[in-house]
Short mmCIF file of C-alpha atoms in Angstrom, two decimals:
data_model
loop_
_atom_site.label_atom_id
_atom_site.label_comp_id
_atom_site.label_asym_id
_atom_site.label_seq_id
_atom_site.Cartn_x
_atom_site.Cartn_y
_atom_site.Cartn_z
CA MET A 8 12.00 -22.53 -54.27
CA THR A 9 11.46 -25.30 -51.70
CA ARG A 10 14.47 -24.14 -49.67
CA THR A 11 13.10 -20.59 -49.71
CA LEU A 12 9.72 -21.71 -48.46
CA LEU A 13 11.32 -23.87 -45.78
CA SER A 14 13.52 -20.98 -44.70
CA GLN A 15 10.54 -18.62 -44.51
CA PHE A 16 8.53 -21.24 -42.57
CA SER A 17 11.42 -21.80 -40.17
CA ARG A 18 11.81 -18.06 -39.51
CA ARG A 19 8.05 -17.67 -38.99
CA LEU A 20 8.08 -20.63 -36.57
CA ARG A 21 10.90 -19.11 -34.56
CA VAL A 22 9.04 -15.80 -34.40
CA GLU A 23 5.89 -17.51 -33.23
CA ARG A 24 7.79 -19.41 -30.57
CA ARG A 25 9.37 -16.15 -29.30
CA ILE A 26 5.89 -14.54 -29.18
CA ALA A 27 4.44 -17.53 -27.35
CA THR A 28 7.29 -17.51 -24.88
CA ARG A 29 6.90 -13.82 -24.32
CA ASN A 30 3.09 -13.88 -23.89
CA GLY A 31 2.63 -17.13 -22.03
CA PRO A 32 4.61 -19.44 -19.71
CA SER A 33 6.60 -22.39 -21.02
CA LEU A 34 5.75 -25.84 -19.68
CA PRO A 35 8.40 -25.71 -16.92
CA GLU A 36 7.20 -22.22 -15.97
CA ALA A 37 3.58 -23.34 -15.98
CA LYS A 38 4.48 -26.23 -13.68
CA THR A 39 6.24 -23.85 -11.29
CA GLU A 40 3.27 -21.46 -11.35
CA ILE A 41 0.76 -24.21 -10.65
CA LEU A 42 2.78 -25.77 -7.85
CA SER A 43 3.31 -22.31 -6.35
CA GLY A 44 -0.45 -21.83 -6.50
CA LEU A 45 -0.94 -25.12 -4.70
CA THR A 46 1.44 -24.05 -1.95
CA VAL A 47 -0.42 -20.79 -1.51
CA ALA A 48 -3.80 -22.56 -1.42
CA LEU A 49 -2.62 -24.88 1.36
CA ALA A 50 -1.48 -21.92 3.42
CA LEU A 51 -4.69 -19.98 2.65
CA VAL A 52 -6.99 -22.53 4.29
CA PRO A 53 -6.11 -22.00 7.98
CA GLU A 54 -5.73 -18.24 7.50
CA ALA A 55 -9.16 -17.87 5.88
CA VAL A 56 -10.73 -20.00 8.64
CA ALA A 57 -8.95 -18.04 11.37
CA PHE A 58 -9.97 -14.65 9.92
CA ALA A 59 -13.56 -15.90 9.64
CA PHE A 60 -13.49 -16.70 13.35
CA VAL A 61 -12.08 -13.26 14.08
CA ALA A 62 -14.90 -11.60 12.15
CA GLY A 63 -17.47 -13.81 13.90
CA VAL A 64 -18.71 -15.62 10.79
CA GLU A 65 -18.72 -19.23 9.57
CA PRO A 66 -15.45 -20.66 8.17
CA LEU A 67 -16.94 -21.07 4.67
CA VAL A 68 -17.60 -17.30 4.58
CA GLY A 69 -13.86 -16.75 4.83
CA LEU A 70 -13.00 -19.56 2.39
CA TYR A 71 -15.46 -18.28 -0.22
CA ALA A 72 -13.96 -14.82 0.11
CA ALA A 73 -10.47 -16.21 -0.35
CA PHE A 74 -11.57 -18.10 -3.49
CA ILE A 75 -13.57 -15.32 -5.19
CA VAL A 76 -11.33 -12.37 -4.29
CA GLY A 77 -8.24 -14.40 -5.12
CA LEU A 78 -9.59 -15.53 -8.51
CA VAL A 79 -10.90 -12.14 -9.68
CA THR A 80 -7.79 -10.19 -8.66
CA ALA A 81 -5.50 -12.85 -10.16
CA ILE A 82 -7.22 -12.41 -13.51
CA PHE A 83 -7.79 -8.66 -13.56
CA GLY A 84 -5.41 -7.23 -10.91
CA GLY A 85 -2.62 -4.78 -11.49
CA ARG A 86 0.27 -7.03 -10.49
CA PRO A 87 0.73 -10.67 -11.57
CA GLY A 88 1.98 -12.79 -8.69
CA MET A 89 -0.03 -11.02 -6.01
CA ILE A 90 -2.41 -13.09 -3.88
CA SER A 91 -5.60 -11.70 -2.38
CA GLY A 92 -8.14 -13.12 0.07
CA ALA A 93 -9.72 -12.68 3.47
CA THR A 94 -7.37 -10.75 5.76
CA GLY A 95 -7.06 -10.01 9.46
CA ALA A 96 -6.82 -6.26 8.87
CA LEU A 97 -10.37 -6.31 7.50
CA ALA A 98 -11.67 -8.95 9.88
CA VAL A 99 -11.02 -6.86 13.00
CA VAL A 100 -13.14 -4.06 11.59
CA MET A 101 -16.00 -6.42 10.74
CA VAL A 102 -16.37 -7.83 14.26
CA ALA A 103 -18.56 -5.01 15.64
CA LEU A 104 -20.75 -4.92 12.52
CA VAL A 105 -21.46 -8.67 12.59
CA ALA A 106 -22.06 -8.64 16.35
CA ASP A 107 -24.47 -5.70 16.21
CA HIS A 108 -26.34 -6.29 12.96
CA GLY A 109 -25.60 -9.78 11.62
CA VAL A 110 -23.80 -11.34 8.70
CA GLN A 111 -26.26 -10.06 6.03
CA TYR A 112 -25.23 -6.48 6.85
CA LEU A 113 -21.65 -7.59 6.42
CA PHE A 114 -22.39 -8.85 2.89
CA ALA A 115 -24.08 -5.53 2.04
CA THR A 116 -21.11 -3.62 3.47
CA VAL A 117 -18.66 -5.67 1.38
CA VAL A 118 -20.67 -4.83 -1.78
CA LEU A 119 -20.57 -1.09 -0.96
CA MET A 120 -16.89 -1.41 -0.06
CA GLY A 121 -16.25 -2.81 -3.52
CA ILE A 122 -18.14 0.00 -5.23
CA LEU A 123 -16.06 2.58 -3.35
CA GLN A 124 -12.86 0.81 -4.41
CA ILE A 125 -13.99 0.72 -8.05
CA LEU A 126 -14.62 4.48 -7.88
CA ALA A 127 -11.16 4.98 -6.41
CA GLY A 128 -9.70 3.11 -9.39
CA VAL A 129 -11.82 4.96 -11.94
CA PHE A 130 -10.71 8.33 -10.57
CA ARG A 131 -7.11 7.02 -10.37
CA LEU A 132 -6.73 7.67 -6.64
CA GLY A 133 -4.34 4.74 -6.46
CA LYS A 134 -1.53 7.00 -7.79
CA PHE A 135 -1.39 8.67 -4.37
CA ILE A 136 0.36 5.55 -3.09
CA ARG A 137 3.48 7.14 -4.69
CA MET A 138 3.41 9.68 -1.86
CA VAL A 139 4.23 6.97 0.67
CA PRO A 140 7.92 7.49 1.64
CA HIS A 141 10.40 4.65 1.59
CA THR A 142 10.80 4.91 5.35
CA VAL A 143 7.08 4.29 5.76
CA MET A 144 7.36 1.29 3.43
CA LEU A 145 10.15 -0.15 5.61
CA GLY A 146 8.09 0.36 8.74
CA PHE A 147 5.05 -1.19 7.03
CA VAL A 148 7.00 -4.28 5.96
CA ASN A 149 8.58 -4.72 9.41
CA GLY A 150 5.29 -4.21 11.24
CA LEU A 151 3.47 -6.63 8.94
CA ALA A 152 6.16 -9.26 9.45
CA ILE A 153 5.72 -8.93 13.21
CA VAL A 154 1.94 -9.12 12.85
CA ILE A 155 2.24 -12.32 10.78
CA PHE A 156 4.57 -13.77 13.41
CA LEU A 157 2.23 -12.91 16.30
CA ALA A 158 -0.76 -14.32 14.39
CA GLN A 159 0.93 -17.72 14.38
CA MET A 160 0.95 -17.79 18.18
CA GLU A 161 -2.74 -18.74 18.08
CA GLN A 162 -1.73 -22.07 16.61
CA PHE A 163 0.08 -22.87 19.84
CA GLN A 164 -3.18 -22.81 21.75
CA ILE A 165 -5.53 -25.74 22.24
CA ARG A 166 -9.00 -26.10 23.69
CA ASP A 167 -9.33 -27.73 27.11
CA ALA A 168 -12.24 -29.86 28.27
CA SER A 169 -14.34 -26.78 29.11
CA GLY A 170 -13.81 -25.32 25.61
CA HIS A 171 -11.44 -22.55 26.66
CA GLU A 172 -8.25 -21.76 24.73
CA THR A 173 -5.06 -22.63 26.68
CA TRP A 174 -1.39 -22.64 25.74
CA MET A 175 0.19 -25.94 24.74
CA THR A 176 2.37 -27.66 27.31
CA GLY A 177 4.38 -30.83 27.63
CA SER A 178 4.93 -33.20 24.75
CA THR A 179 2.34 -31.51 22.49
CA LEU A 180 4.27 -28.27 22.65
CA TRP A 181 7.63 -29.90 22.02
CA LEU A 182 6.32 -31.99 19.15
CA THR A 183 4.75 -28.92 17.55
CA LEU A 184 7.94 -26.90 17.90
CA GLY A 185 9.93 -29.77 16.43
CA LEU A 186 7.65 -29.99 13.41
CA VAL A 187 7.84 -26.22 12.94
CA ALA A 188 11.63 -26.40 13.01
CA ALA A 189 11.61 -29.38 10.62
CA THR A 190 9.37 -27.48 8.20
CA MET A 191 11.68 -24.44 8.26
CA ALA A 192 14.73 -26.65 7.76
CA ILE A 193 13.16 -28.41 4.74
CA ILE A 194 12.25 -25.03 3.19
CA TRP A 195 15.84 -23.87 3.69
CA VAL A 196 17.46 -27.07 2.34
CA THR A 197 15.20 -27.90 -0.61
CA PRO A 198 16.36 -25.10 -2.98
CA LYS A 199 19.94 -26.28 -2.45
CA ILE A 200 19.00 -29.75 -3.66
CA THR A 201 16.39 -29.19 -6.38
CA SER A 202 14.22 -26.47 -7.90
CA ALA A 203 11.74 -28.92 -9.41
CA PHE A 204 9.01 -27.84 -6.98
CA PRO A 205 8.45 -25.08 -4.41
CA ALA A 206 10.25 -25.64 -1.12
CA PRO A 207 7.18 -24.77 1.03
CA LEU A 208 5.10 -27.39 -0.80
CA ALA A 209 7.77 -30.02 -0.19
CA ALA A 210 7.92 -29.09 3.49
CA ILE A 211 4.13 -29.26 3.94
CA GLY A 212 3.96 -32.61 2.12
CA LEU A 213 6.84 -34.29 3.98
CA VAL A 214 5.75 -33.11 7.42
CA THR A 215 2.13 -34.17 6.78
CA VAL A 216 3.23 -37.63 5.64
CA ALA A 217 5.42 -38.00 8.75
CA VAL A 218 2.59 -36.96 11.07
CA VAL A 219 0.12 -39.37 9.45
CA LEU A 220 2.51 -42.32 9.21
CA PHE A 221 3.79 -42.05 12.78
CA ASN A 222 0.46 -40.87 14.20
CA ILE A 223 2.06 -37.85 15.86
CA PRO A 224 -0.48 -36.24 18.22
CA VAL A 225 -0.44 -32.57 17.10
CA PRO A 226 -3.30 -30.24 16.04
CA ASN A 227 -4.23 -30.21 12.38
CA VAL A 228 -6.41 -28.11 10.08
CA GLY A 229 -9.43 -30.28 10.82
CA ASP A 230 -9.21 -29.35 14.50
CA MET A 231 -9.94 -25.72 13.62
CA ALA A 232 -13.07 -26.38 11.54
CA SER A 233 -14.33 -28.45 8.61
CA VAL A 234 -13.52 -26.93 5.24
CA LYS A 235 -16.05 -29.08 3.38
CA GLY A 236 -18.73 -27.23 1.47
CA GLY A 237 -20.43 -26.65 -1.89
CA LEU A 238 -20.19 -24.01 -4.56
CA PRO A 239 -20.93 -20.48 -3.37
CA SER A 240 -24.43 -19.41 -4.43
CA PHE A 241 -25.68 -15.96 -5.58
CA ALA A 242 -27.90 -14.12 -3.10
CA ILE A 243 -28.76 -10.44 -2.62
CA PRO A 244 -27.94 -9.43 0.96
CA SER A 245 -31.10 -9.66 3.04
CA VAL A 246 -31.18 -6.07 4.41
CA PRO A 247 -33.74 -3.28 4.10
CA LEU A 248 -32.98 -1.01 1.16
CA ASN A 249 -33.31 2.33 2.96
CA PHE A 250 -31.22 5.19 4.31
CA GLU A 251 -31.08 3.61 7.74
CA THR A 252 -29.21 0.64 6.29
CA LEU A 253 -26.90 2.97 4.41
CA HIS A 254 -26.26 4.90 7.62
CA ILE A 255 -25.19 1.65 9.28
CA ILE A 256 -23.01 0.19 6.57
CA PHE A 257 -21.45 3.28 4.96
CA PRO A 258 -18.92 4.10 7.73
CA TYR A 259 -17.77 0.50 7.80
CA ALA A 260 -17.55 0.36 4.01
CA VAL A 261 -15.36 3.48 3.90
CA ILE A 262 -12.96 2.12 6.53
CA LEU A 263 -12.82 -1.32 4.91
CA ALA A 264 -12.29 0.15 1.44
CA ALA A 265 -9.46 2.38 2.71
CA ILE A 266 -7.72 -0.42 4.62
CA GLY A 267 -8.12 -2.82 1.69
CA LEU A 268 -6.72 -0.41 -0.86
CA ILE A 269 -3.82 0.74 1.31
CA GLU A 270 -2.76 -2.85 2.06
CA SER A 271 -3.26 -3.90 -1.56
CA LEU A 272 -1.32 -0.99 -3.05
CA LEU A 273 1.56 -1.34 -0.61
CA THR A 274 1.69 -5.04 -1.38
CA LEU A 275 1.59 -4.16 -5.09
CA ASN A 276 4.64 -1.93 -4.63
CA LEU A 277 6.47 -4.56 -2.59
CA VAL A 278 5.83 -7.35 -5.10
CA GLY A 279 6.77 -4.95 -7.89
CA GLU A 280 10.15 -4.29 -6.26
CA ILE A 281 10.83 -8.04 -6.16
CA THR A 282 9.61 -8.86 -9.63
CA GLY A 283 10.77 -5.67 -11.33
CA GLN A 284 7.25 -4.55 -12.38
CA ARG A 285 5.72 -1.08 -12.19
CA GLY A 286 2.33 0.60 -12.47
CA GLY A 287 -1.05 -1.01 -12.21
CA ALA A 288 -2.33 0.87 -9.11
CA SER A 289 -5.62 2.01 -10.62
CA LYS A 290 -6.16 -1.36 -12.23
CA GLU A 291 -5.63 -3.05 -8.88
CA CYS A 292 -8.17 -0.75 -7.22
CA VAL A 293 -10.81 -1.68 -9.80
CA ALA A 294 -10.00 -5.37 -9.54
CA GLN A 295 -10.16 -5.34 -5.74
CA GLY A 296 -13.45 -3.47 -5.87
CA GLY A 297 -14.97 -5.78 -8.47
CA ALA A 298 -13.87 -8.81 -6.49
CA ASN A 299 -15.50 -7.48 -3.31
CA VAL A 300 -18.77 -6.64 -5.07
CA ILE A 301 -18.93 -10.21 -6.40
CA THR A 302 -17.95 -11.85 -3.10
CA GLY A 303 -20.59 -9.81 -1.26
CA PHE A 304 -23.29 -11.30 -3.49
CA PHE A 305 -21.87 -14.82 -3.07
CA GLY A 306 -21.66 -14.95 0.71
CA GLY A 307 -18.02 -13.96 1.25
CA MET A 308 -16.55 -11.64 3.85
CA GLY A 309 -14.52 -9.59 1.40
CA GLY A 310 -10.75 -9.28 1.23
CA CYS A 311 -7.69 -7.52 -0.13
CA ALA A 312 -4.09 -8.33 -1.02
CA MET A 313 -2.30 -10.63 1.42
CA ILE A 314 1.37 -9.82 1.78
CA GLY A 315 2.21 -13.08 3.50
CA GLN A 316 0.66 -15.26 0.81
CA SER A 317 2.06 -13.02 -1.91
CA MET A 318 5.56 -13.54 -0.47
CA ILE A 319 4.97 -17.32 -0.42
CA ASN A 320 3.90 -17.19 -4.04
CA VAL A 321 6.80 -15.04 -5.21
CA SER A 322 9.40 -16.97 -3.24
CA SER A 323 8.00 -20.20 -4.68
CA GLY A 324 8.46 -18.96 -8.25
CA GLY A 325 5.04 -17.47 -8.93
CA ARG A 326 5.42 -14.52 -11.28
CA ARG A 327 2.36 -14.73 -13.52
CA ARG A 328 -1.41 -14.63 -13.19
CA LEU A 329 -1.49 -18.42 -13.53
CA SER A 330 -0.21 -18.91 -9.98
CA GLY A 331 -2.99 -16.79 -8.45
CA ILE A 332 -5.66 -18.46 -10.59
CA ALA A 333 -4.30 -21.89 -9.64
CA ALA A 334 -4.33 -20.98 -5.92
CA ALA A 335 -8.00 -19.95 -6.08
CA LEU A 336 -9.06 -23.03 -8.06
CA PHE A 337 -7.09 -25.34 -5.74
CA LEU A 338 -8.80 -23.71 -2.78
CA LEU A 339 -12.22 -24.35 -4.34
CA SER A 340 -11.29 -27.95 -5.05
CA PHE A 341 -10.28 -28.38 -1.42
CA ILE A 342 -13.74 -27.17 -0.37
CA LEU A 343 -15.57 -29.40 -2.82
CA PHE A 344 -13.51 -32.58 -3.07
CA ALA A 345 -10.38 -32.76 -0.86
CA SER A 346 -11.50 -31.45 2.54
CA GLY A 347 -10.56 -34.75 4.20
CA ILE A 348 -6.97 -34.59 2.94
CA ILE A 349 -6.53 -30.89 3.72
CA GLU A 350 -7.84 -31.36 7.27
CA MET A 351 -4.98 -33.85 7.89
CA ILE A 352 -2.29 -31.18 7.42
CA PRO A 353 -0.64 -30.36 10.76
CA LEU A 354 -0.87 -26.71 11.70
CA ALA A 355 2.79 -26.88 12.68
CA ALA A 356 3.73 -27.27 9.00
CA LEU A 357 1.80 -24.17 8.00
CA VAL A 358 3.24 -22.22 10.99
CA GLY A 359 6.75 -23.16 9.79
CA VAL A 360 5.95 -21.85 6.32
CA MET A 361 4.67 -18.58 7.77
CA PHE A 362 7.75 -18.24 9.98
CA MET A 363 9.91 -18.47 6.89
CA VAL A 364 7.69 -15.81 5.29
CA VAL A 365 8.31 -13.61 8.33
CA ILE A 366 12.07 -14.03 7.95
CA GLY A 367 11.88 -13.21 4.26
CA THR A 368 9.47 -10.29 4.68
CA PHE A 369 11.16 -8.41 7.52
CA ALA A 370 13.45 -5.70 6.14
CA TRP A 371 16.58 -6.64 8.05
CA GLN A 372 18.58 -3.97 6.22
CA SER A 373 16.43 -1.37 7.96
CA PHE A 374 18.71 -1.65 11.02
CA ASN A 375 21.63 -0.41 8.91
CA VAL A 376 19.38 2.15 7.20
CA MET A 377 18.35 3.64 10.54
CA ARG A 378 22.01 4.27 11.43
CA ARG A 379 22.66 6.16 8.21
CA VAL A 380 19.49 8.22 7.62
CA PRO A 381 18.47 11.32 9.60
CA LEU A 382 17.06 10.65 13.06
CA SER A 383 13.57 11.77 11.91
CA ASP A 384 13.51 9.07 9.23
CA ALA A 385 14.64 6.39 11.66
CA LEU A 386 11.85 7.44 14.04
CA VAL A 387 9.32 7.17 11.21
CA ILE A 388 10.40 3.60 10.55
CA VAL A 389 10.00 2.68 14.21
CA LEU A 390 6.72 4.59 14.55
CA VAL A 391 5.08 2.91 11.54
CA THR A 392 6.25 -0.50 12.73
CA VAL A 393 4.81 0.03 16.22
CA VAL A 394 1.49 1.45 15.00
CA THR A 395 1.11 -1.40 12.51
CA VAL A 396 1.50 -3.93 15.31
CA TYR A 397 -0.65 -2.19 17.96
CA GLU A 398 -3.28 -0.51 15.75
CA ASP A 399 -3.65 -1.43 12.09
CA LEU A 400 -2.00 -0.96 8.73
CA ALA A 401 -4.13 1.93 7.45
CA VAL A 402 -3.60 4.02 10.56
CA ALA A 403 0.12 3.25 10.53
CA VAL A 404 0.58 4.36 6.93
CA VAL A 405 -1.47 7.56 7.42
CA VAL A 406 0.49 8.40 10.60
CA GLY A 407 3.80 7.71 8.83
CA VAL A 408 2.90 9.90 5.81
CA ILE A 409 1.69 12.75 8.09
CA VAL A 410 4.83 12.65 10.27
CA SER A 411 7.07 12.49 7.17
CA ALA A 412 5.22 15.45 5.66
CA LEU A 413 5.58 17.47 8.88
CA VAL A 414 9.28 16.69 9.04
CA TYR A 415 9.68 17.79 5.42
CA ALA A 416 7.65 20.96 6.07
CA TRP A 417 9.80 21.80 9.09
CA ASN A 418 13.02 21.28 7.13
CA ALA A 419 11.72 23.23 4.12
CA ALA A 420 10.53 26.06 6.35
CA SER A 421 14.04 26.63 7.61
CA GLN A 422 15.34 27.15 4.05
CA ILE A 423 13.60 30.48 3.41
CA THR A 424 16.24 33.24 3.30
CA ALA A 425 16.65 36.71 1.81
CA THR A 426 19.77 38.65 0.79
CA HIS A 427 19.54 42.26 -0.33
CA ARG A 428 21.37 44.35 -2.93
CA LYS A 429 20.95 47.63 -4.79
CA SER A 430 18.63 47.61 -7.76
CA HIS A 431 20.24 47.98 -11.21
CA SER A 432 17.00 49.03 -12.87
CA GLU A 433 15.47 51.45 -10.37
CA LYS A 434 17.63 54.07 -8.68
CA GLY A 435 17.56 54.04 -4.88
CA ALA A 436 15.52 50.81 -4.67
CA ARG A 437 16.60 47.74 -2.69
CA VAL A 438 16.17 44.21 -4.09
CA TYR A 439 15.69 41.24 -1.84
CA ASP A 440 16.62 37.90 -3.46
CA ILE A 441 14.31 35.34 -1.88
CA LYS A 442 15.49 31.74 -1.67
CA GLY A 443 13.48 28.68 -0.62
CA PRO A 444 9.76 27.78 -0.85
CA LEU A 445 7.17 30.10 0.65
CA PHE A 446 4.31 28.11 2.15
CA PHE A 447 2.44 27.68 5.44
CA GLY A 448 5.53 26.41 7.24
CA SER A 449 7.81 29.29 6.23
CA SER A 450 5.31 32.18 6.05
CA ALA A 451 6.08 33.43 9.60
CA SER A 452 9.84 33.30 9.05
CA PHE A 453 9.40 35.10 5.71
CA GLN A 454 7.65 38.05 7.33
CA GLU A 455 10.43 38.39 9.90
CA LEU A 456 13.04 38.89 7.13
CA PHE A 457 11.97 42.49 6.44
CA ASP A 458 12.06 45.77 8.38
CA PRO A 459 10.22 48.57 6.52
CA ARG A 460 11.65 51.21 8.85
CA LYS A 461 15.21 50.60 7.65
CA ASP A 462 14.45 50.04 3.95
CA PRO A 463 14.37 52.74 1.23
CA GLU A 464 11.19 54.10 -0.38
CA THR A 465 11.00 51.26 -2.94
CA VAL A 466 11.65 47.59 -2.21
CA ILE A 467 11.61 44.79 -4.78
CA LEU A 468 11.22 41.09 -3.85
CA ASP A 469 12.88 38.87 -6.43
CA PHE A 470 11.33 35.37 -6.49
CA ASN A 471 13.59 33.89 -9.17
CA GLN A 472 14.87 31.33 -6.65
CA SER A 473 11.64 30.89 -4.69
CA ARG A 474 8.05 29.72 -5.19
CA LEU A 475 4.75 30.77 -3.67
CA VAL A 476 2.96 27.55 -2.87
CA ASP A 477 -0.31 28.11 -1.00
CA GLY A 478 -2.74 30.54 0.62
CA SER A 479 -0.42 31.10 3.55
CA ALA A 480 2.19 32.37 1.10
CA LEU A 481 -0.32 34.81 -0.35
CA GLN A 482 -1.21 36.02 3.12
CA ALA A 483 2.46 36.45 4.03
CA VAL A 484 3.21 38.48 0.86
CA GLU A 485 0.15 40.65 1.51
CA ALA A 486 1.17 41.17 5.15
CA VAL A 487 4.62 42.33 4.15
CA ALA A 488 3.13 44.62 1.52
CA HIS A 489 0.74 46.07 4.10
CA ASN A 490 3.64 46.80 6.45
CA TYR A 491 5.53 48.71 3.74
CA LYS A 492 2.36 50.55 2.73
CA SER A 493 1.75 51.55 6.37
CA ALA A 494 5.29 52.90 6.44
CA GLY A 495 4.58 54.97 3.31
CA LYS A 496 6.79 52.82 1.08
CA THR A 497 6.27 50.73 -2.05
CA LEU A 498 6.74 46.95 -2.40
CA LYS A 499 7.06 45.27 -5.79
CA LEU A 500 7.51 41.64 -6.88
CA ARG A 501 9.81 40.33 -9.56
CA GLY A 502 10.80 36.97 -11.03
CA LEU A 503 7.45 35.26 -10.66
CA SER A 504 7.13 31.80 -12.20
CA LYS A 505 4.00 30.90 -14.11
CA ASP A 506 2.40 29.11 -11.16
CA CYS A 507 3.20 31.98 -8.75
CA HIS A 508 1.88 34.49 -11.26
CA ALA A 509 -1.38 32.53 -11.62
CA LEU A 510 -1.67 32.17 -7.81
CA LEU A 511 -1.29 35.92 -7.18
CA SER A 512 -3.48 36.87 -10.15
CA GLY A 513 -6.21 34.53 -8.98
CA ALA A 514 -6.16 36.15 -5.57
CA GLY A 515 -6.37 39.60 -7.18
CA GLN A 516 -3.13 40.73 -5.57
CA LEU A 517 -1.25 41.78 -8.77
CA ILE A 518 -2.00 45.37 -9.71
CA VAL A 519 -0.25 44.96 -13.10
CA ASP A 520 -1.20 41.72 -14.83
CA GLU A 521 1.29 40.90 -17.58
CA ASP A 522 2.27 37.62 -19.23
CA HIS A 523 5.89 38.57 -19.83
CA ASP A 524 7.44 37.97 -16.45
CA PRO A 525 6.47 34.29 -16.05
CA ASP A 526 8.50 33.56 -19.20
CA TYR A 527 11.35 35.78 -17.98
CA SER A 528 11.52 37.48 -21.39
CA MET A 529 11.49 40.83 -19.62
CA ALA A 530 11.49 41.90 -16.01
CA ILE A 531 8.14 43.22 -14.77
CA ASP A 532 7.88 44.66 -11.28
CA TYR A 533 4.41 44.00 -9.87
CA GLU A 534 2.86 46.06 -7.13
CA ILE A 535 0.71 44.29 -4.51
CA ALA A 536 -2.92 45.05 -3.76
CA THR A 537 -3.49 44.63 -0.02
CA GLY A 538 -6.69 43.64 1.78
CA ARG A 539 -7.40 40.66 -0.52
CA ILE A 540 -6.41 37.76 1.77
CA GLY A 541 -6.42 39.46 5.14
CA GLY A 542 -2.70 39.92 5.47
CA GLY A 543 -3.08 43.43 6.77
CA HIS A 544 -4.97 42.35 9.89
#
């Protein structure tokens, strides 16, 4: 009896351990997650401060945004391991708003931006990210890597006596470059020696200690701005609640919401490819929106997913929500308690970390891909990369999707063909077997396939191997039918699929409306009613 109870208890204990391991991190995993979060938090500080300067607001506005957006999305987001915070893509849009109307209007805009993002998640608009082609993703990744690299160039500038930004020269430049190289070398070597802690964290720690001990004269975080502050406090944005305010903030909110969601969902896909996770787009939209609503009421500038910080987190071993939560809490602790220590970190160490992120983010295989894919796809990769660098991410993705769609439409339009044969069911009639999709791109070519003058009295178009897609297809069919009618001849349709049948029936173009033909249980030849779409004009 005792052995039976012990055996049952042992089995139950093993099951509980497996469940605990599956649902939560083990102690070594938790340590990795927390250290990864610490690494991300250290890299977040200068970025949040820099983006605040770009937007024309105080550094704490950027830091609060990084904390609140990072924490909320880490808990409720659609992809564990992703890091969110204040970003440059959003900051550049905010500049004009802050300059013209002040920071309070920015906070109101961020709240409205969050509401729009929540609505996008509720209506599951995030699923449209699936329409982004792989070539656009490659261009996005490459462009973003270049943007991250160029953003680090600001750290090689110092202020002269008159307060103007000038490029480093002399020993300061060489010392900074040396520390950047040392940081990159440590990140490269550390994984070969030990995996006890993230390599970027080791690099930041060692380089900081060396700078402090040897009093190396290079810029540090404290030279940018003080990161010391208190807890963010709740406050309703101080703006008039009227339509004039809505007229001011709504356009900015729409642009910011679109940029934020596009960057977040593309980062979600990228992190998912690395970690082997799928789904979560709508959940991420709601989380991003909720985070921005909250940060708008707590004096933050808003934010979205950060691909650079997400790559740091994933490469450092962060795979769970714990790493993102730890990063946000570490960032808050820096603001409240450890600003003096954080301000001692040399910017060169953080630049070295970001350079390694650039190397890891850039899709180097895209050079081989461009040699093997069609020329149009290679051009899309280059186009998206260039637009990302010179314009912004949202515009680049939209341009890439549009160009890819036009290329597809052009290729699909060339596939519409027709071969004719004698009809087996109707004596003297000619049957045209249509192949390829009939849509706006192929409608003109479709109409050129037929010559009513040379055809017999009855012509049948068989759509077994074709589909009518849109209004242009309806217009094209009606135009062909009108031409045959003008020539005193009859045109019939056959082999309509259910969707084609519904499309023609809805337009009122089918004279005989039967349900047999869509199921192909019997062949029904439909006559066409002209004058419905305007195809006879």
